[in-house]
mmCIF file of C-alpha atoms in Angstrom:
data_model
loop_
_atom_site.group_PDB
_atom_site.id
_atom_site.type_symbol
_atom_site.label_atom_id
_atom_site.label_comp_id
_atom_site.label_asym_id
_atom_site.label_seq_id
_atom_site.Cartn_x
_atom_site.Cartn_y
_atom_site.Cartn_z
ATOM 1 C CA MET A 1266 84.175 109.599 84.877
ATOM 2 C CA ASN A 1267 84.872 106.443 82.950
ATOM 3 C CA THR A 1268 85.061 103.599 85.485
ATOM 4 C CA TYR A 1269 88.230 102.138 83.985
ATOM 5 C CA LEU A 1270 89.938 105.511 84.211
ATOM 6 C CA ASP A 1271 88.678 105.949 87.768
ATOM 7 C CA LEU A 1272 90.051 102.503 88.695
ATOM 8 C CA PHE A 1273 93.411 103.268 87.117
ATOM 9 C CA LEU A 1274 93.765 106.693 88.747
ATOM 10 C CA THR A 1275 92.561 105.566 92.168
ATOM 11 C CA PHE A 1276 94.983 102.657 92.266
ATOM 12 C CA ALA A 1277 97.779 104.793 90.848
ATOM 13 C CA ARG A 1278 97.183 107.192 93.718
ATOM 14 C CA ILE A 1279 97.208 104.326 96.219
ATOM 15 C CA GLY A 1280 100.381 102.861 94.681
ATOM 16 C CA GLY A 1281 102.055 106.249 94.616
ATOM 17 C CA LEU A 1282 101.312 106.916 98.265
ATOM 18 C CA THR A 1283 102.170 103.485 99.649
ATOM 19 C CA PHE A 1284 105.494 103.573 101.428
ATOM 20 C CA GLY A 1285 106.723 100.276 102.852
ATOM 21 C CA GLY A 1286 104.918 97.550 100.973
ATOM 22 C CA GLY A 1287 101.556 95.839 100.948
ATOM 23 C CA TYR A 1288 100.558 96.300 104.560
ATOM 24 C CA ALA A 1289 101.197 100.026 104.421
ATOM 25 C CA MET A 1290 98.646 100.132 101.611
ATOM 26 C CA LEU A 1291 95.854 99.056 103.931
ATOM 27 C CA PRO A 1292 94.994 102.484 105.387
ATOM 28 C CA MET A 1293 94.853 103.898 101.825
ATOM 29 C CA LEU A 1294 92.594 101.072 100.682
ATOM 30 C CA GLN A 1295 90.264 101.571 103.627
ATOM 31 C CA LYS A 1296 90.034 105.265 102.812
ATOM 32 C CA GLU A 1297 89.777 105.175 99.007
ATOM 33 C CA VAL A 1298 88.198 101.822 98.190
ATOM 34 C CA VAL A 1299 85.933 101.155 101.193
ATOM 35 C CA GLU A 1300 84.951 104.561 102.560
ATOM 36 C CA SER A 1301 85.010 106.891 99.524
ATOM 37 C CA ARG A 1302 84.057 104.627 96.634
ATOM 38 C CA HIS A 1303 82.357 101.608 98.223
ATOM 39 C CA TRP A 1304 84.077 99.287 95.746
ATOM 40 C CA ALA A 1305 84.599 96.683 98.474
ATOM 41 C CA THR A 1306 83.717 96.144 102.120
ATOM 42 C CA GLU A 1307 86.119 95.963 105.039
ATOM 43 C CA GLU A 1308 85.407 92.202 105.201
ATOM 44 C CA GLU A 1309 86.265 91.721 101.535
ATOM 45 C CA LEU A 1310 89.572 93.537 102.033
ATOM 46 C CA MET A 1311 90.439 91.066 104.781
ATOM 47 C CA ASP A 1312 89.547 88.152 102.510
ATOM 48 C CA TYR A 1313 91.764 89.579 99.765
ATOM 49 C CA TYR A 1314 94.668 89.988 102.170
ATOM 50 C CA ALA A 1315 94.285 86.442 103.501
ATOM 51 C CA ILE A 1316 94.187 85.026 99.961
ATOM 52 C CA GLY A 1317 97.045 87.315 98.899
ATOM 53 C CA GLN A 1318 99.201 85.693 101.593
ATOM 54 C CA CYS A 1319 98.840 82.283 99.949
ATOM 55 C CA THR A 1320 98.980 83.183 96.282
ATOM 56 C CA PRO A 1321 101.959 84.208 94.197
ATOM 57 C CA GLY A 1322 102.868 87.817 93.794
ATOM 58 C CA ILE A 1323 102.847 91.048 95.669
ATOM 59 C CA ILE A 1324 99.896 91.709 97.979
ATOM 60 C CA ALA A 1325 99.413 95.206 96.588
ATOM 61 C CA VAL A 1326 99.064 93.734 93.099
ATOM 62 C CA ASN A 1327 96.776 90.919 94.246
ATOM 63 C CA THR A 1328 94.432 93.282 96.068
ATOM 64 C CA ALA A 1329 94.266 95.664 93.111
ATOM 65 C CA THR A 1330 93.364 92.776 90.798
ATOM 66 C CA PHE A 1331 90.636 91.580 93.167
ATOM 67 C CA VAL A 1332 89.013 94.991 93.616
ATOM 68 C CA GLY A 1333 89.307 95.902 89.934
ATOM 69 C CA ARG A 1334 87.733 92.652 88.832
ATOM 70 C CA LYS A 1335 84.877 93.059 91.305
ATOM 71 C CA VAL A 1336 84.122 96.537 89.973
ATOM 72 C CA LYS A 1337 84.572 96.017 86.226
ATOM 73 C CA GLY A 1338 85.386 92.402 85.364
ATOM 74 C CA ASP A 1339 88.697 90.934 84.153
ATOM 75 C CA LEU A 1340 89.705 94.068 82.278
ATOM 76 C CA GLY A 1341 88.959 96.126 85.410
ATOM 77 C CA GLY A 1342 91.312 93.847 87.355
ATOM 78 C CA ILE A 1343 94.093 94.375 84.833
ATOM 79 C CA VAL A 1344 93.556 98.150 84.677
ATOM 80 C CA ALA A 1345 93.599 98.523 88.488
ATOM 81 C CA THR A 1346 96.789 96.441 88.688
ATOM 82 C CA LEU A 1347 98.540 98.512 86.034
ATOM 83 C CA GLY A 1348 97.468 101.570 88.000
ATOM 84 C CA VAL A 1349 98.987 100.342 91.233
ATOM 85 C CA VAL A 1350 102.418 99.656 89.665
ATOM 86 C CA ALA A 1351 102.541 102.702 87.369
ATOM 87 C CA PRO A 1352 103.912 105.189 89.951
ATOM 88 C CA SER A 1353 106.745 102.841 91.024
ATOM 89 C CA LEU A 1354 107.639 102.292 87.403
ATOM 90 C CA VAL A 1355 107.996 106.027 86.779
ATOM 91 C CA ILE A 1356 109.697 106.873 90.086
ATOM 92 C CA ILE A 1357 112.236 104.044 89.944
ATOM 93 C CA THR A 1358 113.062 104.790 86.314
ATOM 94 C CA VAL A 1359 113.761 108.421 87.217
ATOM 95 C CA ILE A 1360 115.864 107.413 90.224
ATOM 96 C CA ALA A 1361 117.770 104.798 88.225
ATOM 97 C CA ALA A 1362 118.448 107.338 85.503
ATOM 98 C CA PHE A 1363 119.364 110.415 87.545
ATOM 99 C CA LEU A 1364 119.681 109.885 91.282
ATOM 100 C CA GLN A 1365 122.156 107.121 91.932
ATOM 101 C CA ASN A 1366 122.589 107.936 95.615
ATOM 102 C CA PHE A 1367 118.991 108.867 96.280
ATOM 103 C CA ALA A 1368 118.723 106.876 99.514
ATOM 104 C CA GLU A 1369 121.945 108.428 100.862
ATOM 105 C CA TYR A 1370 120.769 112.050 101.083
ATOM 106 C CA ALA A 1371 120.283 113.203 104.703
ATOM 107 C CA VAL A 1372 117.030 114.981 103.820
ATOM 108 C CA VAL A 1373 115.618 111.794 102.297
ATOM 109 C CA LYS A 1374 116.672 109.744 105.324
ATOM 110 C CA ASP A 1375 115.074 112.196 107.767
ATOM 111 C CA ALA A 1376 111.857 112.460 105.782
ATOM 112 C CA PHE A 1377 111.516 108.708 105.615
ATOM 113 C CA ALA A 1378 112.272 108.224 109.283
ATOM 114 C CA GLY A 1379 109.227 110.445 109.852
ATOM 115 C CA ILE A 1380 107.131 108.634 107.241
ATOM 116 C CA ARG A 1381 107.986 105.247 108.777
ATOM 117 C CA VAL A 1382 106.671 106.371 112.165
ATOM 118 C CA CYS A 1383 103.478 107.557 110.494
ATOM 119 C CA VAL A 1384 103.115 104.267 108.590
ATOM 120 C CA CYS A 1385 103.302 102.443 111.947
ATOM 121 C CA VAL A 1386 100.485 104.486 113.415
ATOM 122 C CA LEU A 1387 98.350 104.223 110.270
ATOM 123 C CA ILE A 1388 98.738 100.439 110.141
ATOM 124 C CA LEU A 1389 97.930 100.231 113.837
ATOM 125 C CA ASN A 1390 94.713 102.191 113.236
ATOM 126 C CA ALA A 1391 93.909 99.912 110.291
ATOM 127 C CA VAL A 1392 94.419 96.850 112.493
ATOM 128 C CA ILE A 1393 92.000 98.267 115.089
ATOM 129 C CA LYS A 1394 89.336 98.694 112.378
ATOM 130 C CA LEU A 1395 89.872 95.166 111.090
ATOM 131 C CA TRP A 1396 89.844 93.775 114.621
ATOM 132 C CA LYS A 1397 86.371 95.202 115.210
ATOM 133 C CA LYS A 1398 85.078 93.515 112.055
ATOM 134 C CA SER A 1399 86.799 90.152 112.296
ATOM 135 C CA VAL A 1400 87.068 89.327 116.008
ATOM 136 C CA VAL A 1401 83.384 88.741 116.636
ATOM 137 C CA ASP A 1402 83.392 85.971 119.271
ATOM 138 C CA LYS A 1403 85.700 83.767 121.386
ATOM 139 C CA PRO A 1404 86.912 81.420 118.608
ATOM 140 C CA THR A 1405 87.867 84.325 116.346
ATOM 141 C CA LEU A 1406 89.660 86.016 119.262
ATOM 142 C CA VAL A 1407 91.702 82.854 119.820
ATOM 143 C CA ILE A 1408 92.526 82.519 116.106
ATOM 144 C CA CYS A 1409 93.618 86.151 115.847
ATOM 145 C CA LEU A 1410 95.848 86.057 118.937
ATOM 146 C CA ALA A 1411 97.316 82.666 117.986
ATOM 147 C CA VAL A 1412 98.269 83.931 114.514
ATOM 148 C CA LEU A 1413 99.664 87.190 115.913
ATOM 149 C CA ILE A 1414 101.798 85.490 118.568
ATOM 150 C CA GLY A 1415 102.744 82.660 116.210
ATOM 151 C CA SER A 1416 103.962 84.953 113.465
ATOM 152 C CA VAL A 1417 105.869 87.259 115.805
ATOM 153 C CA PHE A 1418 107.726 84.483 117.619
ATOM 154 C CA LEU A 1419 107.906 81.571 115.166
ATOM 155 C CA ASP A 1420 109.671 81.692 111.837
ATOM 156 C CA LEU A 1421 106.871 79.998 109.915
ATOM 157 C CA SER A 1422 105.310 80.784 106.572
ATOM 158 C CA PRO A 1423 102.113 82.856 106.753
ATOM 159 C CA ILE A 1424 100.567 80.332 104.350
ATOM 160 C CA LEU A 1425 100.537 77.799 107.176
ATOM 161 C CA PHE A 1426 98.613 80.149 109.462
ATOM 162 C CA VAL A 1427 96.099 81.036 106.763
ATOM 163 C CA VAL A 1428 95.444 77.389 105.874
ATOM 164 C CA LEU A 1429 95.101 76.342 109.529
ATOM 165 C CA ALA A 1430 92.788 79.270 110.287
ATOM 166 C CA GLY A 1431 90.583 78.400 107.308
ATOM 167 C CA ILE A 1432 90.303 74.790 108.473
ATOM 168 C CA ALA A 1433 89.645 75.947 112.058
ATOM 169 C CA GLY A 1434 86.855 78.231 110.834
ATOM 170 C CA ALA A 1435 85.167 75.416 108.926
ATOM 171 C CA VAL A 1436 85.471 72.952 111.826
ATOM 172 C CA ILE A 1437 84.280 75.384 114.509
ATOM 173 C CA LYS A 1438 81.263 76.451 112.483
ATOM 174 C CA SER A 1439 80.170 72.903 111.699
ATOM 175 C CA VAL A 1440 80.574 71.838 115.351
ATOM 176 C CA GLN A 1441 78.505 74.837 116.408
ATOM 177 C CA ALA A 1442 75.841 73.960 113.849
ATOM 178 C CA LYS A 1443 75.701 70.372 115.121
ATOM 179 C CA ASN A 1444 75.457 71.481 118.762
ATOM 180 C CA SER A 1445 72.606 73.865 118.088
ATOM 181 C CA GLN A 1446 70.787 71.079 116.231
ATOM 182 C CA ASN A 1447 71.209 68.712 119.187
ATOM 183 C CA THR A 1448 69.853 71.222 121.688
ATOM 184 C CA LYS A 1449 66.721 71.786 119.609
ATOM 185 C CA MET B 448 117.298 88.261 73.571
ATOM 186 C CA GLN B 449 118.534 89.235 76.990
ATOM 187 C CA LEU B 450 115.283 91.139 77.429
ATOM 188 C CA LEU B 451 113.309 87.945 76.865
ATOM 189 C CA GLN B 452 115.446 86.085 79.372
ATOM 190 C CA MET B 453 114.944 88.897 81.886
ATOM 191 C CA MET B 454 111.195 88.790 81.419
ATOM 192 C CA TRP B 455 111.266 85.031 81.931
ATOM 193 C CA GLU B 456 113.294 85.333 85.175
ATOM 194 C CA PHE B 457 110.994 87.978 86.633
ATOM 195 C CA PHE B 458 107.940 86.064 85.488
ATOM 196 C CA LYS B 459 109.197 83.087 87.513
ATOM 197 C CA ALA B 460 109.872 85.298 90.543
ATOM 198 C CA GLY B 461 106.319 86.624 90.277
ATOM 199 C CA LEU B 462 104.949 83.114 90.023
ATOM 200 C CA PHE B 463 106.845 81.503 92.890
ATOM 201 C CA ALA B 464 107.272 84.273 95.453
ATOM 202 C CA VAL B 465 104.276 83.672 97.683
ATOM 203 C CA GLY B 466 103.429 86.089 100.485
ATOM 204 C CA GLY B 467 104.317 89.383 98.911
ATOM 205 C CA GLY B 468 106.951 92.050 99.295
ATOM 206 C CA LEU B 469 109.977 90.678 101.013
ATOM 207 C CA ALA B 470 109.157 87.130 99.925
ATOM 208 C CA THR B 471 110.496 88.172 96.509
ATOM 209 C CA LEU B 472 113.894 89.002 97.987
ATOM 210 C CA PRO B 473 115.435 85.485 97.966
ATOM 211 C CA PHE B 474 114.291 85.072 94.363
ATOM 212 C CA LEU B 475 115.862 88.386 93.421
ATOM 213 C CA GLN B 476 119.117 87.347 95.113
ATOM 214 C CA ASP B 477 119.089 84.120 93.166
ATOM 215 C CA ILE B 478 118.526 85.905 89.841
ATOM 216 C CA GLY B 479 121.430 88.272 90.557
ATOM 217 C CA LEU B 480 123.768 85.416 91.464
ATOM 218 C CA ARG B 481 122.931 83.304 88.438
ATOM 219 C CA THR B 482 122.840 85.993 85.760
ATOM 220 C CA GLY B 483 125.180 88.679 87.077
ATOM 221 C CA TRP B 484 122.680 91.386 86.053
ATOM 222 C CA TYR B 485 123.174 92.985 89.453
ATOM 223 C CA THR B 486 125.225 92.349 92.597
ATOM 224 C CA ASN B 487 124.012 91.749 96.125
ATOM 225 C CA GLU B 488 125.134 95.267 96.914
ATOM 226 C CA ASP B 489 122.922 96.657 94.130
ATOM 227 C CA LEU B 490 120.088 94.716 95.690
ATOM 228 C CA ALA B 491 120.781 96.132 99.163
ATOM 229 C CA ASN B 492 120.810 99.632 97.676
ATOM 230 C CA MET B 493 117.544 98.872 95.979
ATOM 231 C CA VAL B 494 115.979 97.747 99.248
ATOM 232 C CA ALA B 495 117.033 101.100 100.723
ATOM 233 C CA VAL B 496 115.591 102.978 97.738
ATOM 234 C CA SER B 497 112.395 100.930 97.983
ATOM 235 C CA GLU B 498 112.038 101.872 101.604
ATOM 236 C CA SER B 499 112.304 105.490 100.566
ATOM 237 C CA THR B 500 109.965 105.416 97.595
ATOM 238 C CA PRO B 501 106.402 104.271 97.217
ATOM 239 C CA GLY B 502 105.585 100.886 95.776
ATOM 240 C CA PRO B 503 106.374 97.229 96.325
ATOM 241 C CA ILE B 504 110.035 96.160 96.392
ATOM 242 C CA GLY B 505 109.489 93.436 93.802
ATOM 243 C CA VAL B 506 108.112 95.923 91.306
ATOM 244 C CA ASN B 507 110.850 98.420 92.090
ATOM 245 C CA MET B 508 113.592 95.826 91.598
ATOM 246 C CA ALA B 509 112.152 94.604 88.305
ATOM 247 C CA THR B 510 111.949 98.162 87.006
ATOM 248 C CA TYR B 511 115.468 98.971 88.179
ATOM 249 C CA VAL B 512 117.098 95.908 86.642
ATOM 250 C CA GLY B 513 115.091 96.174 83.447
ATOM 251 C CA PHE B 514 116.009 99.820 83.029
ATOM 252 C CA HIS B 515 119.707 99.245 83.645
ATOM 253 C CA THR B 516 119.980 96.414 81.146
ATOM 254 C CA ALA B 517 117.606 97.581 78.431
ATOM 255 C CA GLY B 518 116.382 101.139 79.058
ATOM 256 C CA ILE B 519 112.841 102.326 79.618
ATOM 257 C CA LEU B 520 111.264 99.555 77.557
ATOM 258 C CA GLY B 521 113.234 97.024 79.615
ATOM 259 C CA GLY B 522 111.916 98.479 82.874
ATOM 260 C CA VAL B 523 108.332 98.352 81.675
ATOM 261 C CA LEU B 524 108.552 94.818 80.263
ATOM 262 C CA THR B 525 110.263 93.201 83.263
ATOM 263 C CA THR B 526 107.693 94.802 85.583
ATOM 264 C CA LEU B 527 104.827 93.500 83.463
ATOM 265 C CA ALA B 528 106.444 90.055 83.456
ATOM 266 C CA LEU B 529 106.643 90.113 87.263
ATOM 267 C CA ILE B 530 102.990 90.971 87.815
ATOM 268 C CA THR B 531 101.443 88.812 85.079
ATOM 269 C CA PRO B 532 101.323 85.561 87.117
ATOM 270 C CA SER B 533 99.521 87.202 90.042
ATOM 271 C CA ILE B 534 96.980 88.876 87.785
ATOM 272 C CA VAL B 535 96.116 85.553 86.151
ATOM 273 C CA VAL B 536 95.961 83.638 89.443
ATOM 274 C CA ILE B 537 93.800 86.255 91.169
ATOM 275 C CA LEU B 538 91.389 86.528 88.239
ATOM 276 C CA LEU B 539 90.928 82.739 88.406
ATOM 277 C CA ILE B 540 90.409 82.775 92.180
ATOM 278 C CA SER B 541 87.900 85.639 91.865
ATOM 279 C CA ARG B 542 85.921 83.586 89.392
ATOM 280 C CA PHE B 543 86.004 80.609 91.744
ATOM 281 C CA LEU B 544 84.857 82.699 94.721
ATOM 282 C CA GLU B 545 82.031 84.233 92.708
ATOM 283 C CA HIS B 546 80.851 80.770 91.823
ATOM 284 C CA PHE B 547 80.786 79.712 95.485
ATOM 285 C CA LYS B 548 79.272 82.926 96.795
ATOM 286 C CA GLY B 549 76.848 82.170 99.632
ATOM 287 C CA ASN B 550 78.185 78.617 99.945
ATOM 288 C CA ARG B 551 78.116 77.791 103.668
ATOM 289 C CA MET B 552 81.462 75.970 103.587
ATOM 290 C CA VAL B 553 83.280 78.892 101.935
ATOM 291 C CA ASP B 554 81.684 81.331 104.393
ATOM 292 C CA ASN B 555 82.852 79.172 107.305
ATOM 293 C CA VAL B 556 86.406 79.135 105.965
ATOM 294 C CA PHE B 557 86.380 82.930 105.717
ATOM 295 C CA TYR B 558 85.024 83.151 109.258
ATOM 296 C CA GLY B 559 88.383 81.639 110.304
ATOM 297 C CA LEU B 560 90.469 83.484 107.708
ATOM 298 C CA ARG B 561 89.443 87.011 108.685
ATOM 299 C CA PRO B 562 90.799 87.006 112.246
ATOM 300 C CA ALA B 563 93.936 85.267 110.903
ATOM 301 C CA SER B 564 94.344 88.055 108.361
ATOM 302 C CA THR B 565 94.001 90.617 111.170
ATOM 303 C CA GLY B 566 96.601 88.698 113.212
ATOM 304 C CA LEU B 567 99.075 88.632 110.316
ATOM 305 C CA ILE B 568 98.677 92.345 109.695
ATOM 306 C CA ALA B 569 99.080 93.061 113.413
ATOM 307 C CA ALA B 570 102.309 91.028 113.365
ATOM 308 C CA ALA B 571 103.571 93.015 110.373
ATOM 309 C CA CYS B 572 102.678 96.195 112.239
ATOM 310 C CA PHE B 573 104.780 94.947 115.157
ATOM 311 C CA GLY B 574 107.692 94.406 112.757
ATOM 312 C CA VAL B 575 107.402 97.930 111.334
ATOM 313 C CA MET B 576 107.260 99.355 114.863
ATOM 314 C CA GLN B 577 110.525 97.645 115.792
ATOM 315 C CA ILE B 578 112.250 99.345 112.875
ATOM 316 C CA ALA B 579 110.615 102.760 113.076
ATOM 317 C CA LEU B 580 110.418 103.351 116.813
ATOM 318 C CA PHE B 581 113.425 101.520 118.237
ATOM 319 C CA ASN B 582 117.091 101.399 117.325
ATOM 320 C CA GLN B 583 117.951 97.738 117.710
ATOM 321 C CA GLU B 584 121.342 98.048 116.041
ATOM 322 C CA ALA B 585 122.572 100.626 118.534
ATOM 323 C CA PHE B 586 121.137 98.590 121.378
ATOM 324 C CA ALA B 587 122.820 95.389 120.195
ATOM 325 C CA ALA B 588 126.135 97.235 119.881
ATOM 326 C CA SER B 589 126.093 98.935 123.293
ATOM 327 C CA GLY B 590 123.683 96.852 125.366
ATOM 328 C CA ASN B 591 122.530 100.155 126.802
ATOM 329 C CA LEU B 592 118.759 100.365 127.070
ATOM 330 C CA ARG B 593 118.894 104.098 126.420
ATOM 331 C CA ASP B 594 120.220 103.401 122.918
ATOM 332 C CA LEU B 595 117.198 101.232 122.130
ATOM 333 C CA ILE B 596 114.698 104.002 122.658
ATOM 334 C CA GLN B 597 114.306 106.704 120.043
ATOM 335 C CA PRO B 598 112.518 109.469 121.939
ATOM 336 C CA LYS B 599 111.838 111.689 118.904
ATOM 337 C CA ALA B 600 110.185 108.851 116.992
ATOM 338 C CA LEU B 601 108.145 107.781 120.017
ATOM 339 C CA ILE B 602 106.885 111.326 120.612
ATOM 340 C CA LEU B 603 105.893 111.664 116.951
ATOM 341 C CA ALA B 604 104.090 108.316 117.146
ATOM 342 C CA GLY B 605 102.205 109.428 120.270
ATOM 343 C CA VAL B 606 101.149 112.703 118.673
ATOM 344 C CA LEU B 607 100.034 110.932 115.490
ATOM 345 C CA LEU B 608 98.068 108.381 117.488
ATOM 346 C CA ILE B 609 96.125 111.178 119.187
ATOM 347 C CA VAL B 610 95.695 113.283 116.037
ATOM 348 C CA THR B 611 94.467 110.397 113.873
ATOM 349 C CA HIS B 612 91.727 109.685 116.415
ATOM 350 C CA LYS B 613 90.590 113.291 116.844
ATOM 351 C CA LYS B 614 87.025 113.687 115.681
ATOM 352 C CA ASP B 615 87.469 116.373 113.041
ATOM 353 C CA LEU B 616 90.872 115.124 111.818
ATOM 354 C CA LYS B 617 90.527 111.364 111.609
ATOM 355 C CA ASP B 618 88.719 111.429 108.260
ATOM 356 C CA LEU B 619 91.538 113.291 106.531
ATOM 357 C CA HIS B 620 93.315 111.422 103.766
ATOM 358 C CA PRO B 621 96.298 109.408 105.112
ATOM 359 C CA ILE B 622 98.626 111.365 102.809
ATOM 360 C CA VAL B 623 98.086 114.453 104.994
ATOM 361 C CA PHE B 624 99.560 112.619 107.980
ATOM 362 C CA LEU B 625 102.342 111.050 105.887
ATOM 363 C CA ALA B 626 103.385 114.381 104.400
ATOM 364 C CA SER B 627 103.316 116.140 107.779
ATOM 365 C CA SER B 628 105.424 113.352 109.272
ATOM 366 C CA ALA B 629 107.969 113.739 106.477
ATOM 367 C CA VAL B 630 108.224 117.463 107.251
ATOM 368 C CA VAL B 631 108.570 116.771 110.983
ATOM 369 C CA GLY B 632 111.229 114.166 110.173
ATOM 370 C CA ILE B 633 113.280 116.703 108.191
ATOM 371 C CA MET B 634 112.812 119.504 110.755
ATOM 372 C CA PHE B 635 113.877 117.417 113.736
ATOM 373 C CA HIS B 636 116.480 115.213 111.955
ATOM 374 C CA LEU B 637 114.641 112.051 112.848
ATOM 375 C CA ALA B 638 117.169 109.743 111.172
ATOM 376 C CA ALA B 639 120.091 111.114 113.183
#
């Protein structure tokens, strides 16, 4: 299949199956982009998410642009992004045109109560996968727990955590490099 | 003319809302207040619809407002206006990262960023759990611990946790689990 078409359809599928925003997209991305198509690695996904936290726009859109560009250049990035928003565009237009009280139907509420529980479990599984790849030693364990606890209990912007963690990574690594030089 | 103004407003929201999804909400509120294109109640409805449909809330809101003010073309154009800034910014960052590939300094920064990314996602997961598995509103109203716990949701979560780790099931596409959960939700009136 044409790669552009494949990018568009894959991201349309991901966009169409993502309930509950950018983070809920993660299990889909792991399945479709990392495991089935090898367009990006688990590590790259984490990088994209971290950068997506500090750049304008929706994380789903940012990640699609990143992956698309990696696979097929600038045009690939644009095609993947259009793919990820296409389903919402169609669904919302239909709802806006015909189903004014869509969210009020009991059936819809029940179905989505079930879907929300599933999204929880899927994100939890995704976090476990990422944990295995990113928490590789003591410093990374500390960074991960600090960010988790900090963002649950403090009302601070995620940008702050990302910037601090980036600086911490650079400092820790250069200190380690210096120490290993001294011991030689 | 109004279409152009709408595109401009959503372009700005796309440019300045950093951190995704719900970060767009204050910007959307501001647009509604200043222009009168939609009320806060419309926005609340839209949040509910967004929770019950796939896709990012920002995109959904842009489509909804665009459609209501200028039809299908309006929905498409406002959505494109919203996502244009992020596409441009990410393409530039990609280029930058490619240039510095293998640079020790950049690698070191990512060594710190990855666990932070995991931490942020874990925190978001915690937030979703609070909404999906516990009924905080009922608990706040009654103060009764029994109102906080939603047994049906917790049982479903437990079953899913086991099923998604079972050897011959864990490689199924996530949509299989999502669709089954929707059916279970309808059968057992999970929202009630």
